Short mmCIF file of N, CA, C and O in Angstrom, two decimals:
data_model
loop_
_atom_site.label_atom_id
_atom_site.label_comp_id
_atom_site.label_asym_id
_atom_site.label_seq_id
_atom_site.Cartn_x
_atom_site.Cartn_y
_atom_site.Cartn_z
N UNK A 319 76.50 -81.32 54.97
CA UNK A 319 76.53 -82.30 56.05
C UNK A 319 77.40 -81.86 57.21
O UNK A 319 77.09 -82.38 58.28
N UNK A 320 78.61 -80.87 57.26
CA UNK A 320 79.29 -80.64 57.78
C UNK A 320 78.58 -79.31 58.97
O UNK A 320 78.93 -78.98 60.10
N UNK A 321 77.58 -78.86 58.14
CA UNK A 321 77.48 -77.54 58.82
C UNK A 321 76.29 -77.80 60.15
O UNK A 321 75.28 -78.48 59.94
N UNK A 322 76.58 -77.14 61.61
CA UNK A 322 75.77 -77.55 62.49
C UNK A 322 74.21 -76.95 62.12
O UNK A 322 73.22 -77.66 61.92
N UNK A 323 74.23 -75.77 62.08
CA UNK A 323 72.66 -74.99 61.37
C UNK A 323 72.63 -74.63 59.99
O UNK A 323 73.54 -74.15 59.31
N UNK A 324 71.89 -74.81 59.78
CA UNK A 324 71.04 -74.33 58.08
C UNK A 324 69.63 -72.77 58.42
O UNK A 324 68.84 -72.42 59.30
N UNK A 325 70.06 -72.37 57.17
CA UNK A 325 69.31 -71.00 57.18
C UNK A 325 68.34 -70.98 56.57
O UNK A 325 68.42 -71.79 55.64
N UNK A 326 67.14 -70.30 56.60
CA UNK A 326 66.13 -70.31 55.59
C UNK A 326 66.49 -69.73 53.94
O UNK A 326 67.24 -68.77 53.76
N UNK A 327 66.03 -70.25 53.18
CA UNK A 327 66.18 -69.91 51.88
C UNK A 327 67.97 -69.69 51.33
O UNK A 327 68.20 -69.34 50.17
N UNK A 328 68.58 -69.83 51.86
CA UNK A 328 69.93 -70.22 51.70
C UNK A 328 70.41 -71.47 50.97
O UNK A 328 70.97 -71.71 49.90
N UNK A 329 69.72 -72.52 52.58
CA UNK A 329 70.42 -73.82 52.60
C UNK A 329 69.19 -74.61 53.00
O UNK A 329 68.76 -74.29 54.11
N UNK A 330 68.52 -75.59 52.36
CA UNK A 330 67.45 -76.78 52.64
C UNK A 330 65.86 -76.62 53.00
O UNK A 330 64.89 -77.32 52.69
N UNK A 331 66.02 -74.97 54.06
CA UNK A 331 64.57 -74.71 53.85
C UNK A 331 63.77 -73.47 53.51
O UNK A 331 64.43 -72.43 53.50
N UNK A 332 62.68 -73.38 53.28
CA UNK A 332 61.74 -71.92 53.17
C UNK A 332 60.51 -71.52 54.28
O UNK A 332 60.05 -72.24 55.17
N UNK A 333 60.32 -70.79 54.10
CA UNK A 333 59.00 -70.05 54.85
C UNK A 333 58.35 -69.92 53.98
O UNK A 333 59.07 -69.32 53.18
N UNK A 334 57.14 -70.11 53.42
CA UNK A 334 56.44 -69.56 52.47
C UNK A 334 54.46 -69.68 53.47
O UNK A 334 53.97 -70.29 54.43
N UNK A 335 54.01 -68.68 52.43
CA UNK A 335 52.77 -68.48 53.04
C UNK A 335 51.67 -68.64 51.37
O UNK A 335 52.11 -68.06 50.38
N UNK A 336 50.68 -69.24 51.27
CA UNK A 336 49.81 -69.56 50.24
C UNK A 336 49.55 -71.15 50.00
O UNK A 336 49.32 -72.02 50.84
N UNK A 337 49.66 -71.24 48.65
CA UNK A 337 48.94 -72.78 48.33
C UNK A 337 50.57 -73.48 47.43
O UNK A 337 51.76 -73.21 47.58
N UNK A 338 49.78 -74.53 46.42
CA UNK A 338 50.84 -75.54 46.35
C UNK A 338 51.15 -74.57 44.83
O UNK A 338 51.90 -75.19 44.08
N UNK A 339 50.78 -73.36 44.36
CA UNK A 339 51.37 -72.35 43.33
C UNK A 339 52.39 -72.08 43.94
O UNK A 339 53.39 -72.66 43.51
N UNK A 340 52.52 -71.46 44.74
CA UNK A 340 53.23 -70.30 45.75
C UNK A 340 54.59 -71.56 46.05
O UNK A 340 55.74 -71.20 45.82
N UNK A 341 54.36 -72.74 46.47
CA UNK A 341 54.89 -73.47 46.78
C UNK A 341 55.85 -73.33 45.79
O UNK A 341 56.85 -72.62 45.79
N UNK A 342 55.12 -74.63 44.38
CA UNK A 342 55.92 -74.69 42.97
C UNK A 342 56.94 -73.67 42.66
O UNK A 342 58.14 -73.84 42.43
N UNK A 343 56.07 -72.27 42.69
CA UNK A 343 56.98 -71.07 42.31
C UNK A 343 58.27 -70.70 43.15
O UNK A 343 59.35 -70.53 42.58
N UNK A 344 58.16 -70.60 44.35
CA UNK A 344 59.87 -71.08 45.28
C UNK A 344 60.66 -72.13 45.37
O UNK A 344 61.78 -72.41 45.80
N UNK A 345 59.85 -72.57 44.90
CA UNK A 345 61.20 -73.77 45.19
C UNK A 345 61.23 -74.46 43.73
O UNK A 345 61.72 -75.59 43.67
N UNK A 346 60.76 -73.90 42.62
CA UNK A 346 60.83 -73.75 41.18
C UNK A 346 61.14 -75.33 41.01
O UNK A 346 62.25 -75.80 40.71
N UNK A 347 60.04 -76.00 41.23
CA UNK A 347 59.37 -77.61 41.27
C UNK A 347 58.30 -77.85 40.74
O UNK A 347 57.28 -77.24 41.06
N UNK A 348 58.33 -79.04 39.61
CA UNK A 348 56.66 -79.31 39.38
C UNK A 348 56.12 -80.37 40.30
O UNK A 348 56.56 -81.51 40.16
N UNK A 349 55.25 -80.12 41.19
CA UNK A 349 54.98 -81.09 42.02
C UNK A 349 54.01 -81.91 41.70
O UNK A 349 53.28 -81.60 40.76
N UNK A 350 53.81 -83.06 42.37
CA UNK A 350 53.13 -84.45 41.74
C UNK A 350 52.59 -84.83 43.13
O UNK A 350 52.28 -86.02 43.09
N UNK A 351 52.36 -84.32 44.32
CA UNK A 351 51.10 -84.23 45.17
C UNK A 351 50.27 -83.81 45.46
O UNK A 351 49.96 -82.91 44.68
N UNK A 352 49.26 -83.98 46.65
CA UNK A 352 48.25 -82.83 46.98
C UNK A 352 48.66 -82.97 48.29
O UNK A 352 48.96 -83.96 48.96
N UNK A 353 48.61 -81.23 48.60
CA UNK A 353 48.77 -80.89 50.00
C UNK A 353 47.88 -79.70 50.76
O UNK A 353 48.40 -78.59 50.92
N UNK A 354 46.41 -79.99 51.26
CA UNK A 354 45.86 -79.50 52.23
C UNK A 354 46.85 -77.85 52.43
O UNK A 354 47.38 -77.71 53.53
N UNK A 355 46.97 -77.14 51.79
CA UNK A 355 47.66 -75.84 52.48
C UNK A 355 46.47 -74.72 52.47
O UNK A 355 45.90 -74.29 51.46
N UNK A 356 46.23 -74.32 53.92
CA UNK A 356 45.23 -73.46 54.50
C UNK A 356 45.63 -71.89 53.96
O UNK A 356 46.79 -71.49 53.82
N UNK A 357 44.51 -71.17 53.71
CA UNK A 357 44.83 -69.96 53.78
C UNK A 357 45.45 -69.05 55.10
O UNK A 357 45.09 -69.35 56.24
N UNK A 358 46.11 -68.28 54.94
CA UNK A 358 46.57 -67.71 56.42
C UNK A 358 47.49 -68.45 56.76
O UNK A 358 48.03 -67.84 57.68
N UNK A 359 47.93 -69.21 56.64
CA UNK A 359 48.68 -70.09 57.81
C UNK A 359 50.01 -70.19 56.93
O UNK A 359 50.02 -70.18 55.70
N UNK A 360 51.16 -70.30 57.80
CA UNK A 360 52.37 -70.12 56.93
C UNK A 360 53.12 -71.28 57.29
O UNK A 360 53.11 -71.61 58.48
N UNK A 361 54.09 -72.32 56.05
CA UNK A 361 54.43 -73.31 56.11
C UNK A 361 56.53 -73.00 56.12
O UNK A 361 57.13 -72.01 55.73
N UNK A 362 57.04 -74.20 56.68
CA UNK A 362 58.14 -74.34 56.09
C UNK A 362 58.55 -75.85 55.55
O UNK A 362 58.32 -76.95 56.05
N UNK A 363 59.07 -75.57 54.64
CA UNK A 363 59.38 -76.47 53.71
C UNK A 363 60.47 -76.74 54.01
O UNK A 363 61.30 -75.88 54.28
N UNK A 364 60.73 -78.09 54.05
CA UNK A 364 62.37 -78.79 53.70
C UNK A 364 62.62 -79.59 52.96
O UNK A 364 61.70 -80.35 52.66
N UNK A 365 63.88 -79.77 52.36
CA UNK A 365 64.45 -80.51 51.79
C UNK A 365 65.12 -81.63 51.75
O UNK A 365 66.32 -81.39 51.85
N UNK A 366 64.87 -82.79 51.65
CA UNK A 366 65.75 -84.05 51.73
C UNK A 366 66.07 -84.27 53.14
O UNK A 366 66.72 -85.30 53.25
N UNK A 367 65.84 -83.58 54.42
CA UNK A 367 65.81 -83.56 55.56
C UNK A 367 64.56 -83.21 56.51
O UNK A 367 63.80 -82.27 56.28
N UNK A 368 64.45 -83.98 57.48
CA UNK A 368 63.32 -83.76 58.61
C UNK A 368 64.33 -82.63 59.25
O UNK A 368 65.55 -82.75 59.37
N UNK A 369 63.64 -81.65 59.58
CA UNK A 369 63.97 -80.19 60.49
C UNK A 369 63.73 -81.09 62.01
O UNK A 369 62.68 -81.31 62.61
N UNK A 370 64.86 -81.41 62.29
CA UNK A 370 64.90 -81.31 64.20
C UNK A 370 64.91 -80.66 65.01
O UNK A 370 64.80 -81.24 66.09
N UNK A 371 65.05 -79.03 65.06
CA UNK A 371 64.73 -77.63 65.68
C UNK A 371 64.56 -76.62 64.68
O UNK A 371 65.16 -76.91 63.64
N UNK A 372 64.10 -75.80 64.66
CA UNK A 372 64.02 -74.53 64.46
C UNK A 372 63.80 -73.66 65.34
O UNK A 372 62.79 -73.72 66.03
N UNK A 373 64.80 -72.59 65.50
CA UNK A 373 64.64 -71.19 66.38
C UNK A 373 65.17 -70.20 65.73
O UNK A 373 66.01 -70.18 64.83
N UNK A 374 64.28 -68.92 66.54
CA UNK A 374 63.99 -67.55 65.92
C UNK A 374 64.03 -66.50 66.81
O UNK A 374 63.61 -66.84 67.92
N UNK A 375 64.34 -65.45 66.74
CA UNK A 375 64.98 -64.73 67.76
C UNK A 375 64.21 -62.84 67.39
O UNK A 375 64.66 -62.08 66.53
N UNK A 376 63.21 -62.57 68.18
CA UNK A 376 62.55 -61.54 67.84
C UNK A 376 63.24 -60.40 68.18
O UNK A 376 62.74 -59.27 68.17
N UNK A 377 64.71 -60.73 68.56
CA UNK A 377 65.43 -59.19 69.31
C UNK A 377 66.35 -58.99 67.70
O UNK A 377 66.57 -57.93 67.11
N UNK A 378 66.80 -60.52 67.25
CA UNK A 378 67.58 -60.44 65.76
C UNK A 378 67.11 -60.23 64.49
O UNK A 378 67.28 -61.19 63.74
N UNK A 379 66.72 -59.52 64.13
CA UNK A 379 66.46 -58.39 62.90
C UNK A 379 66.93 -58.57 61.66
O UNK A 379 68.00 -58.00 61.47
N UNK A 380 66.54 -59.11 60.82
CA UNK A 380 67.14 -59.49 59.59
C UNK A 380 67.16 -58.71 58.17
O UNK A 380 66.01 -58.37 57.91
N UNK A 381 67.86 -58.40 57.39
CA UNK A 381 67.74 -56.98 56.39
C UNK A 381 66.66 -56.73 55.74
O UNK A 381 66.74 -55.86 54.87
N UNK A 382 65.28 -57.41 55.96
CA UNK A 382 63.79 -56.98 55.63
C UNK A 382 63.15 -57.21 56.34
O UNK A 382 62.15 -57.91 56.19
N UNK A 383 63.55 -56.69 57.36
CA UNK A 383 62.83 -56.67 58.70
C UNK A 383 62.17 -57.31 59.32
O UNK A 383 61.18 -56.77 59.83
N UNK A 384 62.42 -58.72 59.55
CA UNK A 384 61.73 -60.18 59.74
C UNK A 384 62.90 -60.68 60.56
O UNK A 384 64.07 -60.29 60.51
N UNK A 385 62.23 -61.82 61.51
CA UNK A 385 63.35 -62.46 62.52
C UNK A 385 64.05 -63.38 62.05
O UNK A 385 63.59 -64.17 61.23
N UNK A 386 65.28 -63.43 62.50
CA UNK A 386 66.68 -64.27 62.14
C UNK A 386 65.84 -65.67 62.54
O UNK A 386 64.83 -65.69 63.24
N UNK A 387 66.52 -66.87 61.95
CA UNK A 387 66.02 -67.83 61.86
C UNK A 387 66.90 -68.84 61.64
O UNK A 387 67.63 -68.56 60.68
N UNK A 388 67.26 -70.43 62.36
CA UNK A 388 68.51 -71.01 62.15
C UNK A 388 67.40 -72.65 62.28
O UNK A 388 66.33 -72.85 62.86
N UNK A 389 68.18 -73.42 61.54
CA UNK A 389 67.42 -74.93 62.02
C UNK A 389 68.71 -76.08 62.34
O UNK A 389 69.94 -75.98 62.30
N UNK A 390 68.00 -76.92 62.57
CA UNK A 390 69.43 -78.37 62.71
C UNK A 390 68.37 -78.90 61.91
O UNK A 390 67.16 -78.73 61.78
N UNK A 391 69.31 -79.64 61.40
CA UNK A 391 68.69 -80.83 60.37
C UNK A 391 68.79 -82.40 61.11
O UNK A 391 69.75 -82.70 61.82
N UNK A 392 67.88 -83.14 60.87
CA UNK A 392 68.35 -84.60 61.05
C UNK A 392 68.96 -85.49 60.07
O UNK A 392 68.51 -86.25 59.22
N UNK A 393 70.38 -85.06 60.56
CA UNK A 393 71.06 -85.94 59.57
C UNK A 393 71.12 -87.44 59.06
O UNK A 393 71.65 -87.98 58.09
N UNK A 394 70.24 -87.96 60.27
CA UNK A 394 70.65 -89.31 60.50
C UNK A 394 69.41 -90.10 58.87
O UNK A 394 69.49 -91.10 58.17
N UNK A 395 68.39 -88.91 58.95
CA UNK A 395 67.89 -89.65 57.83
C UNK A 395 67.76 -88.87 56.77
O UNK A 395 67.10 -87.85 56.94
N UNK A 396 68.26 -89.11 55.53
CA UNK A 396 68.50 -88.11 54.24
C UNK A 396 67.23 -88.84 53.34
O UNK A 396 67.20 -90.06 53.19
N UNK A 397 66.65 -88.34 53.02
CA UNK A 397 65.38 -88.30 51.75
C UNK A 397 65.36 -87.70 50.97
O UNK A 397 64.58 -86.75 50.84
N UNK A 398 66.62 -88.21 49.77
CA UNK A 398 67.17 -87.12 48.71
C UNK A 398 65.93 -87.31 48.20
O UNK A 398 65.33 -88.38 48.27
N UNK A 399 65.41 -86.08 47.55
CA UNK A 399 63.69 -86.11 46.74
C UNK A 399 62.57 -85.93 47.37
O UNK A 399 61.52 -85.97 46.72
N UNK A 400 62.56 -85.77 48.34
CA UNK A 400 61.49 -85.46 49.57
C UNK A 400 61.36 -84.19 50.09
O UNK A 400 62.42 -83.69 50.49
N UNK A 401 60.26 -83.47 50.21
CA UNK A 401 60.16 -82.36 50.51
C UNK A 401 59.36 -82.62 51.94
O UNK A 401 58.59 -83.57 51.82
N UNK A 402 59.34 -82.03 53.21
CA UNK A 402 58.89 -82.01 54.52
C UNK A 402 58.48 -80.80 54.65
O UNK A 402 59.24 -79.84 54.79
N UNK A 403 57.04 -80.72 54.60
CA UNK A 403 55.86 -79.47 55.19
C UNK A 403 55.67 -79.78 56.37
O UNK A 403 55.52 -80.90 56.86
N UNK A 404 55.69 -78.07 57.19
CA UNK A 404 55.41 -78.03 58.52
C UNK A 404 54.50 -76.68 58.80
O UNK A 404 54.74 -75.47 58.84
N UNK A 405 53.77 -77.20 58.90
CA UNK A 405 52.40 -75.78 59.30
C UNK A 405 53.20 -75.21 60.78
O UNK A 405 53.62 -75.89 61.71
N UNK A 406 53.23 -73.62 60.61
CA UNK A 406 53.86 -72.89 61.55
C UNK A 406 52.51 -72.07 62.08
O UNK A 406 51.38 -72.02 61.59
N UNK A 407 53.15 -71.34 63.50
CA UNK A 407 52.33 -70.15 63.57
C UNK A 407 52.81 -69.06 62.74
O UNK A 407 53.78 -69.11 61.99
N UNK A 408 51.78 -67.75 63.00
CA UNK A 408 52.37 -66.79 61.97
C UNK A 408 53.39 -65.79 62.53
O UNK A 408 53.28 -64.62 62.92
N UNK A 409 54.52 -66.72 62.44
CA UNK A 409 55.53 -66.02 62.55
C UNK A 409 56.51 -65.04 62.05
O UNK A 409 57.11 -65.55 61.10
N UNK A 410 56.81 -64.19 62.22
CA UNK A 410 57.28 -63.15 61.31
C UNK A 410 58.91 -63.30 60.63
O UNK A 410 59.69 -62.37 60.43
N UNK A 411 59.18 -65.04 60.31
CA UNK A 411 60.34 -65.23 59.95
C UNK A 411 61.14 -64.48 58.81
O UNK A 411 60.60 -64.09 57.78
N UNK A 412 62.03 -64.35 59.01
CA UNK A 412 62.77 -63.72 57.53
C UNK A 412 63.83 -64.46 57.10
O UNK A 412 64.07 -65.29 57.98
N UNK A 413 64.68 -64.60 56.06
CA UNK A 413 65.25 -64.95 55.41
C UNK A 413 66.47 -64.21 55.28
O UNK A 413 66.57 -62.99 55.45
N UNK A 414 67.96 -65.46 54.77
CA UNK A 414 69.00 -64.63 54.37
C UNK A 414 69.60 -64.79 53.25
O UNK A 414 70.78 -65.11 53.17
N UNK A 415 69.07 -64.64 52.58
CA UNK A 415 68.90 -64.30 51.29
C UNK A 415 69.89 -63.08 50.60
O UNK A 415 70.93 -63.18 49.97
N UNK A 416 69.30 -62.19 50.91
CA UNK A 416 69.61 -60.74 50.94
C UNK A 416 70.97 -60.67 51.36
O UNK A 416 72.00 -60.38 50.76
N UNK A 417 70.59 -61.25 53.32
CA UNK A 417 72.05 -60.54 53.66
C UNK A 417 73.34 -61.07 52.88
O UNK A 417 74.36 -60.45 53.15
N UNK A 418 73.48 -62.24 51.83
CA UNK A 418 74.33 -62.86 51.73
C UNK A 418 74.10 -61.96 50.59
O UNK A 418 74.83 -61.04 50.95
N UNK A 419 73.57 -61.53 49.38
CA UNK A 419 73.61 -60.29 48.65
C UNK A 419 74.40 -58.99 48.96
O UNK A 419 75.37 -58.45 48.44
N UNK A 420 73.73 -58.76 49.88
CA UNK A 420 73.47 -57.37 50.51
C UNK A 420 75.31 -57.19 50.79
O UNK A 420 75.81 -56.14 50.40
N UNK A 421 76.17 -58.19 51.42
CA UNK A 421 77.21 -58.03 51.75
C UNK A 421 78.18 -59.12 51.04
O UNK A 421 79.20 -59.53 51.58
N UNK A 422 77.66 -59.60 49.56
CA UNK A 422 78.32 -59.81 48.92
C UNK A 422 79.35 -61.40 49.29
O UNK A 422 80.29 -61.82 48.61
N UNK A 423 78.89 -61.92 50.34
CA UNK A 423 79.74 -63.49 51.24
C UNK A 423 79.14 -64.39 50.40
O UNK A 423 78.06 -64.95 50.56
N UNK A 424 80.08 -64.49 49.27
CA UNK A 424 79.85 -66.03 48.37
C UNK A 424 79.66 -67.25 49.08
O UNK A 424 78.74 -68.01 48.81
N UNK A 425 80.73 -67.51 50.22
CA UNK A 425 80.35 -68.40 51.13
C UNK A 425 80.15 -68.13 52.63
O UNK A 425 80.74 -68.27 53.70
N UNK A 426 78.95 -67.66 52.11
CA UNK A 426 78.65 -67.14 53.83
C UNK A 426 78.20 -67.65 54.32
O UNK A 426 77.83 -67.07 55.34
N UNK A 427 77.66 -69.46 54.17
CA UNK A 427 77.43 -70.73 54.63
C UNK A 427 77.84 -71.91 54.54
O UNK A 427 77.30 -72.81 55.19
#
């Protein structure tokens, strides 16, 4: 609650590209809806929060070679148990995942 941006696959949301398998399998959930997810087309998922921006920065380079990626959350409404799909373009987002691996920052958020 404290923090101004959230990262992909870190903290609240994902990028993922496929159906509601692909889904289940990241975010290691048995889900109990149906959701229309198109081939080709790549989604992000959130958590317990509506995403109020997301931006991405094609000059910032992320350690698998995909663009840096930051969101704000809307805090004002929390939906602990709620997951929020958002059909994207195909953007070449990446994740930090890794870098928080990669350089070992237990709390690097």
């Amino acid at each position: 609650m404290e923090r101004k941006f959230v990262y992909c696959c870190c903290q609240s949301y994902i990028c993922i590209e496929g159906g509601m398998k692909t889904f289940s399998e990241e975010c290691s959930i048995n889900f109990n809806f149906d959701f229309a997810f198109r081939e080709g087309h790549r989604y992000i998922c959130a958590y317990g929060y509506l995403l109020k921006t997301l931006r991405y920065s094609e000059t910032s380079i992320t350690h698998d070679g995909r663009y840096y990626n930051r969101a704000r959350l809307d805090k004002s409404k929390n939906k602990e148990g709620k997951w929020f799909i958002y059909e994207i373009e195909d953007i070449n987002l990446g994740d930090l995942f890794e870098e928080r691996e990669l350089v070992g920052w237990i709390y690097m958020y």
